[in-house]
Tab-separated table of C-alpha atoms in Angstrom:
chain	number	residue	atom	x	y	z
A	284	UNK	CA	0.000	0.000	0.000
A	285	UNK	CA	1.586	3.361	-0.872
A	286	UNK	CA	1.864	6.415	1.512
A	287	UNK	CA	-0.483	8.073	0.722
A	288	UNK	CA	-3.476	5.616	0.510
A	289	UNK	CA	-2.251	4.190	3.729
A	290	UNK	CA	-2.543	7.418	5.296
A	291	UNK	CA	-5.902	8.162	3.742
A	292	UNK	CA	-6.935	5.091	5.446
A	293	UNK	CA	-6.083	6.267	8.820
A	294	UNK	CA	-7.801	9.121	8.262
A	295	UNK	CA	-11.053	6.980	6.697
A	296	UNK	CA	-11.323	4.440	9.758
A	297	UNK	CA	-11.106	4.987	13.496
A	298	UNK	CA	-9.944	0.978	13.258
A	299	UNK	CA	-7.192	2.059	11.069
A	300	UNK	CA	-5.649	4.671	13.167
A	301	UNK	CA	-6.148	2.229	15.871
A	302	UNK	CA	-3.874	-0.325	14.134
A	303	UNK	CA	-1.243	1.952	13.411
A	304	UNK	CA	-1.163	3.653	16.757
A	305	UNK	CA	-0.808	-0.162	18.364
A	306	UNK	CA	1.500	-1.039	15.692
A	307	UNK	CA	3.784	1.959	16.609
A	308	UNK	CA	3.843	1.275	20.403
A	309	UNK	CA	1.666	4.134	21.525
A	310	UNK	CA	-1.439	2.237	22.566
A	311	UNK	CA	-2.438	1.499	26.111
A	312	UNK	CA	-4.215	-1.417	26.825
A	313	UNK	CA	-5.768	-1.804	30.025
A	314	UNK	CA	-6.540	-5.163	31.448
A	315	UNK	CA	-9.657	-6.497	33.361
A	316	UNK	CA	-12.700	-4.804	32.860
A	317	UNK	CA	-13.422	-1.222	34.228
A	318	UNK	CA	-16.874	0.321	35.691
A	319	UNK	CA	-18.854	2.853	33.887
A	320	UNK	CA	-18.827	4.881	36.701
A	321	UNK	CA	-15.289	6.991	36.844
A	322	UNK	CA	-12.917	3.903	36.604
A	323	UNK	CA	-13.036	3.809	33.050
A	324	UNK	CA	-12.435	7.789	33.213
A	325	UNK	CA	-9.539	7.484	35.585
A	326	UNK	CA	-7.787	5.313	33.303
A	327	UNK	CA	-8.423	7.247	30.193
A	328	UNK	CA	-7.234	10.082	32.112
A	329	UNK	CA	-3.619	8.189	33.530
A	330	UNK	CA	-3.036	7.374	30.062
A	331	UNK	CA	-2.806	10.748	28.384
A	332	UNK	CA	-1.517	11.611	26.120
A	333	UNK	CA	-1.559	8.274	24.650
A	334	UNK	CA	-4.261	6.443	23.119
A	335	UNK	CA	-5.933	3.662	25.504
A	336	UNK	CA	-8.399	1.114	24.705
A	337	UNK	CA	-10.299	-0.599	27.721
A	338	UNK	CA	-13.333	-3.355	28.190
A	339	UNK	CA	-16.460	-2.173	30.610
A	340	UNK	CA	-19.345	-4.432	31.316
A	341	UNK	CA	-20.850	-3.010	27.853
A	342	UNK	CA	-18.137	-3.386	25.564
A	343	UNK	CA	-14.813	-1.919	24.140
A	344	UNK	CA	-13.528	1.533	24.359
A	345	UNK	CA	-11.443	3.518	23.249
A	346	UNK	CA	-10.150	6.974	23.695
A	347	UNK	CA	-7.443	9.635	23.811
A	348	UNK	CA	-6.577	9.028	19.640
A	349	UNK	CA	-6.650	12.827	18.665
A	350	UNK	CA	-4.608	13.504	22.209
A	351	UNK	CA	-1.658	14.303	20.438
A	352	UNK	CA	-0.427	16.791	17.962
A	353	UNK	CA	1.210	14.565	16.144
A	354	UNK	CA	-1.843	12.173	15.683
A	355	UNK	CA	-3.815	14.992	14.358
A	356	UNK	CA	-1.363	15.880	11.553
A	357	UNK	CA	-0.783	12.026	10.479
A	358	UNK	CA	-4.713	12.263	10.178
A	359	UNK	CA	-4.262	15.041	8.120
A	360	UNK	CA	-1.606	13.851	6.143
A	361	UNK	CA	1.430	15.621	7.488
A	362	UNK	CA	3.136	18.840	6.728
A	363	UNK	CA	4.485	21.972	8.410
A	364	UNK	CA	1.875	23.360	10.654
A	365	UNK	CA	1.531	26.120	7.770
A	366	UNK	CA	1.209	23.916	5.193
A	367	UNK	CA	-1.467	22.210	7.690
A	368	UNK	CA	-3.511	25.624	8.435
A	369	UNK	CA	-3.211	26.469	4.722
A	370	UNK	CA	-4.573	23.057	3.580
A	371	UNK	CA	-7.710	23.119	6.292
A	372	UNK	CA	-8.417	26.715	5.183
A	373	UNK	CA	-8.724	26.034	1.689
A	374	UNK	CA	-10.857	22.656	2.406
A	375	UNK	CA	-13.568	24.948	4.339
A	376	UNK	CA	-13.468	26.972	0.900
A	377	UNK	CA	-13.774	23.892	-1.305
A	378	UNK	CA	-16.023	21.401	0.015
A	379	UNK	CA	-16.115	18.205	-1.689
A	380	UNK	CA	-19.616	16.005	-2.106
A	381	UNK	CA	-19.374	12.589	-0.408
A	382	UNK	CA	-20.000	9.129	-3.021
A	383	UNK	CA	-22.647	7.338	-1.871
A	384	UNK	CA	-22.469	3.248	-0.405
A	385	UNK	CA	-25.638	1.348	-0.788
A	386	UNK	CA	-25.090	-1.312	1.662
A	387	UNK	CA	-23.574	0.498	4.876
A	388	UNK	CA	-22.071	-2.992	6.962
A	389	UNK	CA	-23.934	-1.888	10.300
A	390	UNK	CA	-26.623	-3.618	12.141
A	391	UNK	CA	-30.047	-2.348	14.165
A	392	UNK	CA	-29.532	-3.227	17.488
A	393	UNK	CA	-32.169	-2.582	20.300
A	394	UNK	CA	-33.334	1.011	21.200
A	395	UNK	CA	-31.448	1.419	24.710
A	396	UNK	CA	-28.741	3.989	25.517
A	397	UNK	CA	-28.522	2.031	28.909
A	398	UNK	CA	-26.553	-0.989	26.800
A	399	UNK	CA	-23.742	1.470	25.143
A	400	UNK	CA	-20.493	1.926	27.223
A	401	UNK	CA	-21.278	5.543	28.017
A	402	UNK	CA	-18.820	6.528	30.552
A	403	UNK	CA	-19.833	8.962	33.788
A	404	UNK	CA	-16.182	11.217	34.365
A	405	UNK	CA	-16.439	12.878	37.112
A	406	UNK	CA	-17.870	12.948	40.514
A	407	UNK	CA	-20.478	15.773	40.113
A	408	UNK	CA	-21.333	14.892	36.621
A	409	UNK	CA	-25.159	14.939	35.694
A	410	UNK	CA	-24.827	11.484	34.853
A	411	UNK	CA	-23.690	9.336	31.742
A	412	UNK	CA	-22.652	11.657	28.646
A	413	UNK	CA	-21.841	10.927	25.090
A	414	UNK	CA	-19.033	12.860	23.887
A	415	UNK	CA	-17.676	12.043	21.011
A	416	UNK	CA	-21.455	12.109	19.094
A	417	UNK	CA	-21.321	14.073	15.903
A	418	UNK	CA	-24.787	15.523	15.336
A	419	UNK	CA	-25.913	15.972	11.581
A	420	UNK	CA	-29.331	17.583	10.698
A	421	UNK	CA	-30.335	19.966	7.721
A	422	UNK	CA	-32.127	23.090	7.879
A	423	UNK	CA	-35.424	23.097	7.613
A	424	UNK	CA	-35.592	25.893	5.398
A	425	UNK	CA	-32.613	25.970	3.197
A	426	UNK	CA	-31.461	22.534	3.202
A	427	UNK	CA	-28.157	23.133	4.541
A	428	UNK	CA	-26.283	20.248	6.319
A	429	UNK	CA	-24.376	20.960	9.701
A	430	UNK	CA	-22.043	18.685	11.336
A	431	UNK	CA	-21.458	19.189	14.800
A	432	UNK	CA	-19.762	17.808	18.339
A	433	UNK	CA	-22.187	18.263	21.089
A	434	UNK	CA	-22.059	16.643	24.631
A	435	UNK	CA	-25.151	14.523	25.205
A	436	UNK	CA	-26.286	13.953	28.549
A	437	UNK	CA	-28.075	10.551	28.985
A	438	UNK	CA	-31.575	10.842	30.761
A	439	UNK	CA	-33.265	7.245	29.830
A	440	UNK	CA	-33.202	4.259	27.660
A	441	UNK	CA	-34.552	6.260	24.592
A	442	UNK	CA	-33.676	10.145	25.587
A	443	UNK	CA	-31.007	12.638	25.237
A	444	UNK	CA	-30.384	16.314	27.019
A	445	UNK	CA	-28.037	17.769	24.403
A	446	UNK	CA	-26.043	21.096	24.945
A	447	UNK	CA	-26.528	23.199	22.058
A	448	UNK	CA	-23.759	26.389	21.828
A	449	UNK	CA	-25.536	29.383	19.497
A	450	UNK	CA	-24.183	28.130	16.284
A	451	UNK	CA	-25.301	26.369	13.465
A	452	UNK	CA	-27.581	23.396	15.083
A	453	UNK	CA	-28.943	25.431	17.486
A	454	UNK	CA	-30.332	28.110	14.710
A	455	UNK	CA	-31.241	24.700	12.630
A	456	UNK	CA	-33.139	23.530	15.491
A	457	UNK	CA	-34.597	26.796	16.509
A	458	UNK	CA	-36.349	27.283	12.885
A	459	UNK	CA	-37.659	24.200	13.253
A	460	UNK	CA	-39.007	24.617	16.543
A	461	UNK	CA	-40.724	27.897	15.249
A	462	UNK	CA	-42.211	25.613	12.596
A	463	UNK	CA	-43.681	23.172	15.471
A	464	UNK	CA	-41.512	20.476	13.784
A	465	UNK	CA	-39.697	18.030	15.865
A	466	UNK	CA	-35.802	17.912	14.127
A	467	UNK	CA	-34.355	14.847	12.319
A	468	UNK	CA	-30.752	14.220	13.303
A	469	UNK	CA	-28.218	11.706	13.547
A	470	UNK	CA	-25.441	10.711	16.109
A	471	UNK	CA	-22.407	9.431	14.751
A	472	UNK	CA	-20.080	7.767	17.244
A	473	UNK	CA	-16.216	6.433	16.096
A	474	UNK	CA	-17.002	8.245	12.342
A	475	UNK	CA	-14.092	8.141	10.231
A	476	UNK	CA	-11.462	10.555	11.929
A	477	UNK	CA	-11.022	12.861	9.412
A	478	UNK	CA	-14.603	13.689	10.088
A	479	UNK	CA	-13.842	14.471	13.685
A	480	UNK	CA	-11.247	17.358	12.614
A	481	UNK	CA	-14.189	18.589	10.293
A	482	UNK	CA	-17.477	18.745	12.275
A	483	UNK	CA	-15.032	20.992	15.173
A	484	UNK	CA	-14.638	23.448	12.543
A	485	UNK	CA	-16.716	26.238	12.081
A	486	UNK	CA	-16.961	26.684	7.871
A	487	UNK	CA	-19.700	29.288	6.949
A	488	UNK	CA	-23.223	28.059	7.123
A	489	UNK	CA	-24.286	26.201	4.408
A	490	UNK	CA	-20.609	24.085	4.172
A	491	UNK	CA	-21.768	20.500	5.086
A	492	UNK	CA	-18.393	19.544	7.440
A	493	UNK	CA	-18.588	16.284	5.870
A	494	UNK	CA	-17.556	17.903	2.438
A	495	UNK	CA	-14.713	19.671	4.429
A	496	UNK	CA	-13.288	16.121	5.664
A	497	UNK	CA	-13.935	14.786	1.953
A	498	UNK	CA	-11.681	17.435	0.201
A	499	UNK	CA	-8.811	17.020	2.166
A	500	UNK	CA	-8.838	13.056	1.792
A	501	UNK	CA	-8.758	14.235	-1.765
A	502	UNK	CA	-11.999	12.863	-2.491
A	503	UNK	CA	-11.730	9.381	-0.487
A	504	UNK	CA	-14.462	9.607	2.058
A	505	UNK	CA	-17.999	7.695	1.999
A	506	UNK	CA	-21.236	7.748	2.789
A	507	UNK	CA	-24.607	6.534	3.439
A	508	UNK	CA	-28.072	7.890	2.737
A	509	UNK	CA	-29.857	5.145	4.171
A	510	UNK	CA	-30.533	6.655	8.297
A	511	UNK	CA	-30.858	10.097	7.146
A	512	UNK	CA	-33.596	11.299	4.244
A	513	UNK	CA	-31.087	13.097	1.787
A	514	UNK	CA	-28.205	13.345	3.698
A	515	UNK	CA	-24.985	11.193	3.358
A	516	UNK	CA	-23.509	9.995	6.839
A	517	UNK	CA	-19.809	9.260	6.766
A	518	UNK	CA	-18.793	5.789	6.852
A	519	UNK	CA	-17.466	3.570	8.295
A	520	UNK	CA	-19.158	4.804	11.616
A	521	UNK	CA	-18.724	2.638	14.224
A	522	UNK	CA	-21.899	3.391	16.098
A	523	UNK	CA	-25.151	6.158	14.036
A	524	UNK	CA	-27.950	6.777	16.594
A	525	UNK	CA	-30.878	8.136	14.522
A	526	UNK	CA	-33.700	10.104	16.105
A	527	UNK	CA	-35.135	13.791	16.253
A	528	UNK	CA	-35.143	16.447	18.848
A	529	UNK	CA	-38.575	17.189	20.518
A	530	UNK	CA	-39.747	20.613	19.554
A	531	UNK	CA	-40.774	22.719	22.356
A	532	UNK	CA	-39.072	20.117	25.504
A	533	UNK	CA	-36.683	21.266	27.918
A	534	UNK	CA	-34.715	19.660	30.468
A	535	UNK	CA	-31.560	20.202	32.942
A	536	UNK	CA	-28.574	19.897	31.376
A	537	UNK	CA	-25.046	19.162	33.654
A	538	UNK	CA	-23.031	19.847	35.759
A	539	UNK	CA	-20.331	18.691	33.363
A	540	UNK	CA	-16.919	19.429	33.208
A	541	UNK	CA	-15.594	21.857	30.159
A	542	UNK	CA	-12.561	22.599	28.956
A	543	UNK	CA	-10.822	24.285	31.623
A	544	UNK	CA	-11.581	21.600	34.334
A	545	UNK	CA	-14.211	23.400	36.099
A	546	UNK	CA	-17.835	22.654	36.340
A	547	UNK	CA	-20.124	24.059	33.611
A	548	UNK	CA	-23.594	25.584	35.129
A	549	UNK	CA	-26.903	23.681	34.475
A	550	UNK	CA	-29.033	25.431	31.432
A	551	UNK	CA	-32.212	24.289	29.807
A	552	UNK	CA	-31.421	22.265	27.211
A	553	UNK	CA	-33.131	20.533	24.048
A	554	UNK	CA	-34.413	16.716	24.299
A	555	UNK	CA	-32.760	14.232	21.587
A	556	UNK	CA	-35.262	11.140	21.381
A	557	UNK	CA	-33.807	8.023	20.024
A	558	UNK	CA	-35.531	5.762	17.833
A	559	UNK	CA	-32.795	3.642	15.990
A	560	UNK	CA	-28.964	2.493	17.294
A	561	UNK	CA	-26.953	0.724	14.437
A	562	UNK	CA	-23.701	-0.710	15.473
A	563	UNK	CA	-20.763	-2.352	13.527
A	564	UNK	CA	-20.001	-5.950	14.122
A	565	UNK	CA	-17.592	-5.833	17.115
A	566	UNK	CA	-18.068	-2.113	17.439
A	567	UNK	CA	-16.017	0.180	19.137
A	568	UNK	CA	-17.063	2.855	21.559
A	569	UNK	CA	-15.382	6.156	21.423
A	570	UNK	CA	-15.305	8.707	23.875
A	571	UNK	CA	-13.197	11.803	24.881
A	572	UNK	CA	-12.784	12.727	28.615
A	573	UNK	CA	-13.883	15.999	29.054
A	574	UNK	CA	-11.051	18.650	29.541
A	575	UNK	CA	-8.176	16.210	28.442
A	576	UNK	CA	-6.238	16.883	25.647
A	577	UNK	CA	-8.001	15.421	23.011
A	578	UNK	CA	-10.573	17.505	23.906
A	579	UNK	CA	-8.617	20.797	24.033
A	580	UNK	CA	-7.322	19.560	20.841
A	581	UNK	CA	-10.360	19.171	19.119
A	582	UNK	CA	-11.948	22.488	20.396
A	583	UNK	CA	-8.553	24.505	19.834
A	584	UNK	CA	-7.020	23.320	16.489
A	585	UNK	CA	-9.522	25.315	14.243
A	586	UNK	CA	-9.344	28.142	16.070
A	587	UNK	CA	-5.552	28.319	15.563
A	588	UNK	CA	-6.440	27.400	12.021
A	589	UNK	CA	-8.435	30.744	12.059
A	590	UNK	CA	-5.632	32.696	13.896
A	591	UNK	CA	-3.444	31.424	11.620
A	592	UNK	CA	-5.658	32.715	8.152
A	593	UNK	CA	-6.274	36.311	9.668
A	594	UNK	CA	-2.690	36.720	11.312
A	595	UNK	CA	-0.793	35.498	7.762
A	596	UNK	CA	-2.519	38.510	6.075
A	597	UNK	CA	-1.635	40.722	8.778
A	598	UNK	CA	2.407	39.923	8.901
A	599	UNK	CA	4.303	37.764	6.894
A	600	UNK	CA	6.102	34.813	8.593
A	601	UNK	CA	3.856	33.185	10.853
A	602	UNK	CA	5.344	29.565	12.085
A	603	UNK	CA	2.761	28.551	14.524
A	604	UNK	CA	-0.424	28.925	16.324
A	605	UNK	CA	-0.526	26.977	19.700
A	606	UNK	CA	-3.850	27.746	21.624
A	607	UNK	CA	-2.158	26.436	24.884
A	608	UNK	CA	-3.169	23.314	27.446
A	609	UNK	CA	-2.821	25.550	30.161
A	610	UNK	CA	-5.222	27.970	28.694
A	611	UNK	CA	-7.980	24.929	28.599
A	612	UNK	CA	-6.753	24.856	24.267
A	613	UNK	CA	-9.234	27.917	24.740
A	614	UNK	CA	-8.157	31.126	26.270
A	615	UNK	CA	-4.308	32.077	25.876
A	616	UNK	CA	-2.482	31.978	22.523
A	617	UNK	CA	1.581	31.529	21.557
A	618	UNK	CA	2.312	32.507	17.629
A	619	UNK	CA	5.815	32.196	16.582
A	620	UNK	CA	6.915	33.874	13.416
A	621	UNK	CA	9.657	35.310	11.863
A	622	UNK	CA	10.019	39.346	12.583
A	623	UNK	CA	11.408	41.206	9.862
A	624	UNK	CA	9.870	44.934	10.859
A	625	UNK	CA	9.004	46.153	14.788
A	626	UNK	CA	5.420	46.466	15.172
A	627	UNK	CA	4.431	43.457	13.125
A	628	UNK	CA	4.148	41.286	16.298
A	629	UNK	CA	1.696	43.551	17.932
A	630	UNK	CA	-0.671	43.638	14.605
A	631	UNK	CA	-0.074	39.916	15.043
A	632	UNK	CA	-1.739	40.104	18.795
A	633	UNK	CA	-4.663	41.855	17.053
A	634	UNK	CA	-5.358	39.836	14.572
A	635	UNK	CA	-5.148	37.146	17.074
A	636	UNK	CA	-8.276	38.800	18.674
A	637	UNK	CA	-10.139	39.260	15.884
A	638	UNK	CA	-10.135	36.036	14.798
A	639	UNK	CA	-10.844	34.049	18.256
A	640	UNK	CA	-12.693	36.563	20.518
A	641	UNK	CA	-12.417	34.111	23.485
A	642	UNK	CA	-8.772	34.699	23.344
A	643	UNK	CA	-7.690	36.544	26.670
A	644	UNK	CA	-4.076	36.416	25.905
A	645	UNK	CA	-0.908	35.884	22.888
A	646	UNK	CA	2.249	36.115	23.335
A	647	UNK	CA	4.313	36.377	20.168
A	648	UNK	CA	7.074	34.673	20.122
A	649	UNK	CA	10.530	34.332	17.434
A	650	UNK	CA	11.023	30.877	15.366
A	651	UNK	CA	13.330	29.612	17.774
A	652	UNK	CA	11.077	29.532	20.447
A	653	UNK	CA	8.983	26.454	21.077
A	654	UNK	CA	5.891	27.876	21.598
A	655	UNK	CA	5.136	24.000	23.025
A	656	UNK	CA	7.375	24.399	25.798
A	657	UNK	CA	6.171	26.647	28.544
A	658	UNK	CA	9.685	26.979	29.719
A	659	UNK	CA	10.842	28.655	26.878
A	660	UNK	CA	8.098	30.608	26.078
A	661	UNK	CA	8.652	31.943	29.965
A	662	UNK	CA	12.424	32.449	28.865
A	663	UNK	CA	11.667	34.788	26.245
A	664	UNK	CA	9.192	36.582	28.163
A	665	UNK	CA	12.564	37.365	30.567
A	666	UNK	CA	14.657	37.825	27.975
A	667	UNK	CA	12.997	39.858	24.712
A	668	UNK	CA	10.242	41.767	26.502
A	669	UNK	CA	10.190	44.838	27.821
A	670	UNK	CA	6.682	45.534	30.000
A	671	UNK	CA	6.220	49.271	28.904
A	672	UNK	CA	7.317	48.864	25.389
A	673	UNK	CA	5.804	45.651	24.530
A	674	UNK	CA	2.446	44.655	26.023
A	675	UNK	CA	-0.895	45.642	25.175
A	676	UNK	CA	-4.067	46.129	27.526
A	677	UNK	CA	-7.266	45.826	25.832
A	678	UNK	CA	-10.151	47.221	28.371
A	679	UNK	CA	-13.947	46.008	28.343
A	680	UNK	CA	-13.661	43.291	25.392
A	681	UNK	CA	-15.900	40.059	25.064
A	682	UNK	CA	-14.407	37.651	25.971
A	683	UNK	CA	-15.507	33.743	26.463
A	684	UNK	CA	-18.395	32.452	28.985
A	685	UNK	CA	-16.001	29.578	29.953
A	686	UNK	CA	-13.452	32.241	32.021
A	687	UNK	CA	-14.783	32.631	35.665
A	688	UNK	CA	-13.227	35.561	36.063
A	689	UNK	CA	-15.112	37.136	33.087
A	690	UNK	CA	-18.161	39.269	33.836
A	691	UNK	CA	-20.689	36.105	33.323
A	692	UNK	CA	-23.654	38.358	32.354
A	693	UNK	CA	-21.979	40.696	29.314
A	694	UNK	CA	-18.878	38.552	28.791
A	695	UNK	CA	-16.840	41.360	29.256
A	696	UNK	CA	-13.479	40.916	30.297
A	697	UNK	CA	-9.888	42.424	29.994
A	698	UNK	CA	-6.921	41.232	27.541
A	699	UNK	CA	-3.478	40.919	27.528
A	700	UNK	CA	-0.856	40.865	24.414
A	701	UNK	CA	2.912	40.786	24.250
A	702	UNK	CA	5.413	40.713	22.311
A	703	UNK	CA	8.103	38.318	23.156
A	704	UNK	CA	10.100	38.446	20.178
A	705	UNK	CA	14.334	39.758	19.615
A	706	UNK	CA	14.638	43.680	19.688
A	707	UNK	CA	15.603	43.790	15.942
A	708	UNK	CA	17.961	47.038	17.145
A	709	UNK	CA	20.148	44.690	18.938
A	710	UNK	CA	22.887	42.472	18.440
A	711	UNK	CA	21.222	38.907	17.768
A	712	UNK	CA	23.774	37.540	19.688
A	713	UNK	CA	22.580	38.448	22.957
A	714	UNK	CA	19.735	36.599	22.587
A	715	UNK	CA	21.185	33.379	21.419
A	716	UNK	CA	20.740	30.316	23.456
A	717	UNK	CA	24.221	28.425	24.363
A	718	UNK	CA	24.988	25.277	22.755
A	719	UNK	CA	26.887	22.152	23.784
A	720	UNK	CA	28.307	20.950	20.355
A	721	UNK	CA	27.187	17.070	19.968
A	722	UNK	CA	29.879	14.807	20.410
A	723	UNK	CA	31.735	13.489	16.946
């Protein structure tokens, strides 16, 4: 198999990128089987940032296979992070309709969300959530197809409390619910994992996410027709839940944990009733622990893919966009680039802004800084910045809901930019890190 079909099949299959991540040594396999209930979490949790699979009571699971950056760019084929942004950009531009399967190889199974291995995290959880489930519906109106990761909280055998964020399902579900229509969707669980990349981007309305994860497998993605009327479902899926939301029903939603490890508050939320679960044969359950890294990960990526497109038209030379762990993948922002004029960094920081208004803080940093490494990001801070020359206070912004110490009720909130990078005025070479020349 050549390189690049092999790598389009890790990005086609969730088995596939299973396989390879075992066959490279990064899988953890934990023995016996684990509860539901917070052992199976704990586990997933230990065994970060590498992929784990585990057995519970109601089956296999797996988890943690997006944890790591370098996962995520072997899904999308490789490349310098540029070349990465660049190519992800361009898909959301080009979307690329899906070939239709006839005979999708899954099997109806009984109605009962009670049987899956949904996993419970942590102690003051609501209960049981799905939340890896990527919910498709189309508009009621236009016909547009959104693809989108939502937690799902799990109230019964046959019903769902699903958080819905004001974007593009929740305006899909609110015209329907102004029509009195209840709202066809599907739940896809372990979909291919190029798909997973897609449906956490946020293309314009109207882009169908799947068509985003088709273009850049250059046209090698699948689909099925047969759970949802005129929409094609990627495939192979290892778990679609079919059903529609409830028009007009409310219910509790949470606690449950977000991204920055704290407790998210309980909202009304829409109800997601089940009425078909098809399974592959052997099917594996996956899940991603709230707050890990795969889930910063998932939730950050695009948004440095968005830095990244607004930043690169501001100032040439941008290296990398890191929204950081410590920052819940969410809040604070290192870009490295190469300076060739002072003042370019700070339109940088701007940009930065612009383009992710949740940010509360970049620091801009020169190529040979890892913006990865805390340490030296902390060691140019000491070294290259200057606190009355260099950093920028931005007064009663919006910022995001999911910073506590944000006003909660406007969002307002204050933000912070530097600029970490060399002094172009000065000699380069007091700046320079030492080096121990490697041994011949």
């Amino acid at each position: 198999m050549s390189k690049v079909l092999m790598e389009q099949n890790i990005s086609l299959d969730i088995r596939a990128l299973l396989t390879h991540l075992d066959k490279s040594g990064l899988l953890r396999k934990v023995p016996g089987q684990l509860a539901l209930d917070y052992e199976a979490a704990w586990h997933i949790q230990q065994a970060q940032p590498y992929p784990v699979a585990l057995d519970t009571p109601n089956g296999k699971v797996v988890a943690n296979l997006l944890a790591k950056r370098e996962n995520l760019s072997l899904v999308l084929g490789g490349g310098s992070d540029a070349e990465i942004y660049t190519r992800v950009a361009r898909a959301m531009e080009n979307p690329t309709p899906i070939r239709i399967l006839e005979k999708p190889s899954l099997k109806e199974t009984s109605v009962d969300l009670y049987k899956l291995p949904i996993l419970k995290f942590f102690e003051k959880d609501a209960g049981r959530y799905i939340t890896s489930g990527i919910f498709i519906a189309k508009d009621p109106e236009t016909g547009a197809v959104n693809a989108s990761i939502h937690r799902a909280l799990v109230l019964d055998e046959e019903n769902l409390a699903v958080r819905l964020v004001p974007r593009h399902l929740y305006q899909i579900h609110r015209k329907a619910e102004a029509r009195g229509q209840n709202l066809p969707a599907a739940i896809l669980i372990g979909a291919p994992p190029i798909m997973y990349l897609a449906a956490a981007m946020s293309p314009p309305f109207g882009v169908y996410e799947a068509e985003v994860a088709n273009t850049l497998v250059n046209g090698a993605l699948r689909g099925t027709d047969s759970f949802l009327e005129g929409v094609a479902l990627p495939i192979p899926t290892e778990i679609i839940i079919t059903g529609e939301f409830v028009a007009g029903k409310r219910v509790d939603e949470g606690p449950f944990v977000d991204i920055l490890g704290t407790y998210d508050i309980v909202r009304k939320e829409p109800v997601f009733h089940v009425e078909s679960i098809s399974v592959r044969q052997d099917y594996l359950y996956y899940t991603i622990l709230p707050s890990g890294y795969e889930h910063l990960l998932l939730m950050g990526f695009p948004r440095e893919v968005a830095i990244y497109t607004v930043a690169s038209k501001t100032a040439p030379g941008i290296k990398k966009v890191r929204l950081t762990p410590g920052g819940g993948g969410w809040l604070h922002a290192v870009i490295s680039m190469e300076k060739t004029i002072e003042g370019d960094p700070k339109n940088v920081i701007m940009a930065a802004f612009a383009a992710h208004p949740s940010l509360k803080s970049v620091v801009v940093v020169d190529t040979d800084i890892d913006p990865d490494n805390p340490q030296d990001v902390e060691w140019a801070l000491a070294t290259r910045m200057q606190p009355d020359e260099d950093v920028i206070i931005i007064r009663g912004a919006r910022g995001s809901s999911l910073d506590p110490s944000a006003d909660q009720e406007t969002l307002q909130t204050s933000k912070i930019g530097i600029d970490a990078t060399r002094p172009l005025h000065k000699n380069p070479e007091l700046f320079r890190k030492a080096k121990i020349p490697h041994p011949e």
